Amino acid sequence: MPNQTVETQARFAAIEKAISRQPRKFDVPKDDLGRSLSVSDYFGQYTFGVKEIKSAISKADYEKFIELTSLGKPLEKDLADKIAKAVRNWAMEMGITHFCHWFQPMTGTTAEKHDAFISFNDDGSTIEKFSGSQLIQSEPDASSFPSGGIRTTFEARGYTAWDPTSPMFMMTSTNGRTLCIPSAFVSYHGHALDEKTPLLRSIEALSTNACELLKLLGSKDVKRVTATLGVEQEYFLIDRTYFGLRPDLILAGRTLQGARPPKGQELEDHYFGSIPSRVTAFMQEVEFELYRLGVPAKTRHNEVAPAQFEIAPIFEDANVSVDHNHLIMEMLTKVARRHEFVLVLHEKPFAGINGSGKHNNWSMSTDSGENLLEPGATPHENLRFLVILASILKGVHSHNGLLRASIASVGNDHRLGANEAPPAIMSIFLGDQLNMIMDKIKSGEAIENAERAMINLGVSKLPLLTKDNTDRNRTSPFAFTGNKFEFRAVGSSASCSLPITCLNAAVAESMAEITAEISQKMKSGKEMSLAAMEVIREVVQKHSQIRFEGNGYSAEWIVEAERRGLTHYRDTPEALDAFTLASTKNLFTKLKILTEEELASRHHVQLERYVKKVDIETEVMKTLVDTYITPAVNSYISDLSEALIRQREAGFEKSPTEQLIKKILDAYSDIAKKRKSFEELQVAANTLDSEYKKAEAQAKKVLPAMLELRDACDKIEVMVGNGYWPLPKYREMLFCF
Ligand code: ADP
Ligand code: MG
């Protein structure tokens, strides 16, 4: 046995511990007769939303509340106080001591600042108080949230404002309970400082423009159109003993070093395979927690990579769905701890195997619950379907660079285009049948009669559109899947807000333009369906560049996409340029989603975030090399040299040990060389005078150099004796738990 370091001993102890753990026992609460409660008994038990408000106030008050909130108008003090009282009563019943405005600053995560309900009466006695104004608005000390320069620190008075469209919920911790009030976060001057505000604005814009369009197409009583969203969340689970021994996982969320094991995901035996019992136990408890919070978790399964899993809820209104996705990430994280796992949400935690994404299933629904992407049974419904589809084609094509930018992050850069994830280029997949229809429309035989045209196209009746898995193109970043689109390029750790805001905006804009074009033709005397058919054809002809049915992972597609003029941003710093495009500024300002100032601030915040994250990674990489890998290599070489001396003493002149030492010394020199040039580039990047230049240098020079250093370290890992290696290996983290 070698002289094991404390770290190496800890690594072996971790394996031992991880493989001998039992699933954590967890029981759903029982009723009086000892039967487990069913989900419907406790679903939403920890929430206080519109339904609860309705039953707590008078009918007139409730109607007023709905009217004001649907118009986005402030509640009067009197009404707000009544609702606050109902909330307080519920909170007292639930044993809640604190409340907080729960919001989503531009850090990509959620934030909360708790206040106790406790207050004093005039006579000095204590009482739990909660006023309408406390419900509606709060002033967190906002100075340390990123604002991208919108709010200089001396006027740090950002405030949070209750979003009544998303239910309040109760968060429990070991020793207490807190009421969380979903909120938007704006500066004192009304600038959006968060992810929710632009999302809500984009939902409004989409609704307004979709209603106009539908009205023109003859659906007169549609009052509202909501974006619907169902988010499939992928994640990794790593036993916490391994996690604690990997500074890279702790600080960067991903492994910066690790040789690929001989077995990765080649056998494809993990995808949809039977879920390990420790993990099922975990999922069961996560779902229980989510149900009480009103999150409709629906499916769960193994993902493609070892130790990778997925959870997906039933779709909801986009705003609620985004909030719920944050709750899902939070609950996965919390419950993982209870099961001695650590949740890894990074987009590419392990090299050489699949990364994690967050498929955003998106559609639009009318207030009567009609899905606008559901092909219909009549020519009229299908005309509408085709107009909606044309709007999406046009919107996504016109803003393909922006949509690519909306999913850009330092983590997602490692995943996109990495051979098992959507490429870093936007395109739309429609499936055989729709694709054929689009081709026919595009080739544009003369249209005299829309009904006739629909029959010719084979869309007079379309109950069809295969929702069959076989028709699916897994390589597309934006695919039609029967009655919705799946935006697959979103990263697993990201908030869905920005991508969905951009998508809503792009489609809202193109709907307005299509409405105008159809109206124009109608003014010159054309019948509505004919005018619509013509516009559909024009749109399809102009925007078919975005359609791609082939293999998105192939090298040829990149060449082809560039030839088609689709934007190909290779990394985040490049992609963020899309925020400065005239088309982007125009889109957001025209639809009143973001002002130019707000847009510029987002660009800045994201660049800054990129630079900081890469800085962290580079520092961690040096730590790994200097304080883990180098000592391990030295100690192994020293023992080998010792062995060589002994062999020579024993008279073995030609020992293979000599070759071995030489080989390892070569690999070690390679590390030292790469370590040096990596650090030089890192230092050079940090001396640059703008965030943009820094980010660019990191993306183009520092990260590639770090990757080379990593490769050198991975090579030496498989040369150094197993008993000398301090970092838990891939095979252990991914397979031994
Ligand atoms: P798949 O066929 O991709 O497995 P599912 O039907 O299981 O798809 O749905 C995947 C996700 O898409 C789920 O979250 C589901 O609720 C959501 N989804 C289904 N219909 C819609 C819709 N109309 N709008 C938004 N999301 C939807
Ligand atoms: Mg899917």
Short mmCIF file of C-alpha atoms and ligand atoms in Angstrom, two decimals, residues 228-232 299 312-315 361-364 371 467 469 472 481 483-484 486, ligand 1:
data_model
loop_
_atom_site.label_atom_id
_atom_site.label_comp_id
_atom_site.label_asym_id
_atom_site.label_seq_id
_atom_site.Cartn_x
_atom_site.Cartn_y
_atom_site.Cartn_z
CA THR A 228 -48.51 28.02 -21.53
CA LEU A 229 -45.34 26.36 -20.36
CA GLY A 230 -44.34 22.90 -19.17
CA VAL A 231 -40.71 22.53 -18.14
CA GLU A 232 -38.83 19.25 -18.24
CA THR A 299 -43.34 12.42 -14.89
CA ALA A 312 -41.57 17.25 -15.48
CA PRO A 313 -44.74 18.89 -14.22
CA ILE A 314 -48.03 19.40 -16.05
CA PHE A 315 -47.95 22.66 -17.99
CA ASN A 361 -42.69 23.10 -23.83
CA TRP A 362 -44.52 26.19 -24.95
CA SER A 363 -47.84 26.97 -26.50
CA MET A 364 -50.66 29.51 -26.30
CA ASN A 371 -54.71 25.41 -27.47
CA LYS A 467 -47.50 13.01 -31.61
CA ASN A 469 -42.07 9.71 -30.65
CA ARG A 472 -39.25 13.36 -33.29
CA THR A 481 -44.26 18.10 -30.92
CA ASN A 483 -49.58 20.54 -30.15
CA LYS A 484 -46.77 22.65 -28.72
CA GLU A 486 -40.34 22.40 -27.37
P1 ADP B 1 -43.51 14.36 -24.39
O1 ADP B 1 -44.38 13.80 -25.45
O2 ADP B 1 -42.47 15.33 -24.83
O3 ADP B 1 -43.05 13.40 -23.32
P2 ADP B 1 -45.55 15.34 -22.70
O4 ADP B 1 -46.92 15.33 -23.25
O5 ADP B 1 -45.20 14.41 -21.60
O6 ADP B 1 -44.51 15.37 -23.83
O7 ADP B 1 -45.23 16.80 -22.24
C1 ADP B 1 -44.00 17.29 -21.93
C2 ADP B 1 -44.28 18.59 -21.25
O8 ADP B 1 -45.03 19.41 -22.14
C3 ADP B 1 -45.12 18.46 -19.99
O9 ADP B 1 -44.64 19.36 -19.04
C4 ADP B 1 -46.48 18.84 -20.49
O10 ADP B 1 -47.32 19.30 -19.47
C5 ADP B 1 -46.11 19.94 -21.45
N1 ADP B 1 -47.21 20.32 -22.34
C6 ADP B 1 -48.17 19.55 -22.87
N2 ADP B 1 -49.06 20.30 -23.56
C7 ADP B 1 -48.64 21.59 -23.45
C8 ADP B 1 -49.15 22.85 -23.91
N3 ADP B 1 -50.25 22.94 -24.62
N4 ADP B 1 -48.46 23.96 -23.59
C9 ADP B 1 -47.32 23.88 -22.86
N5 ADP B 1 -46.82 22.74 -22.41
C10 ADP B 1 -47.47 21.61 -22.69
#
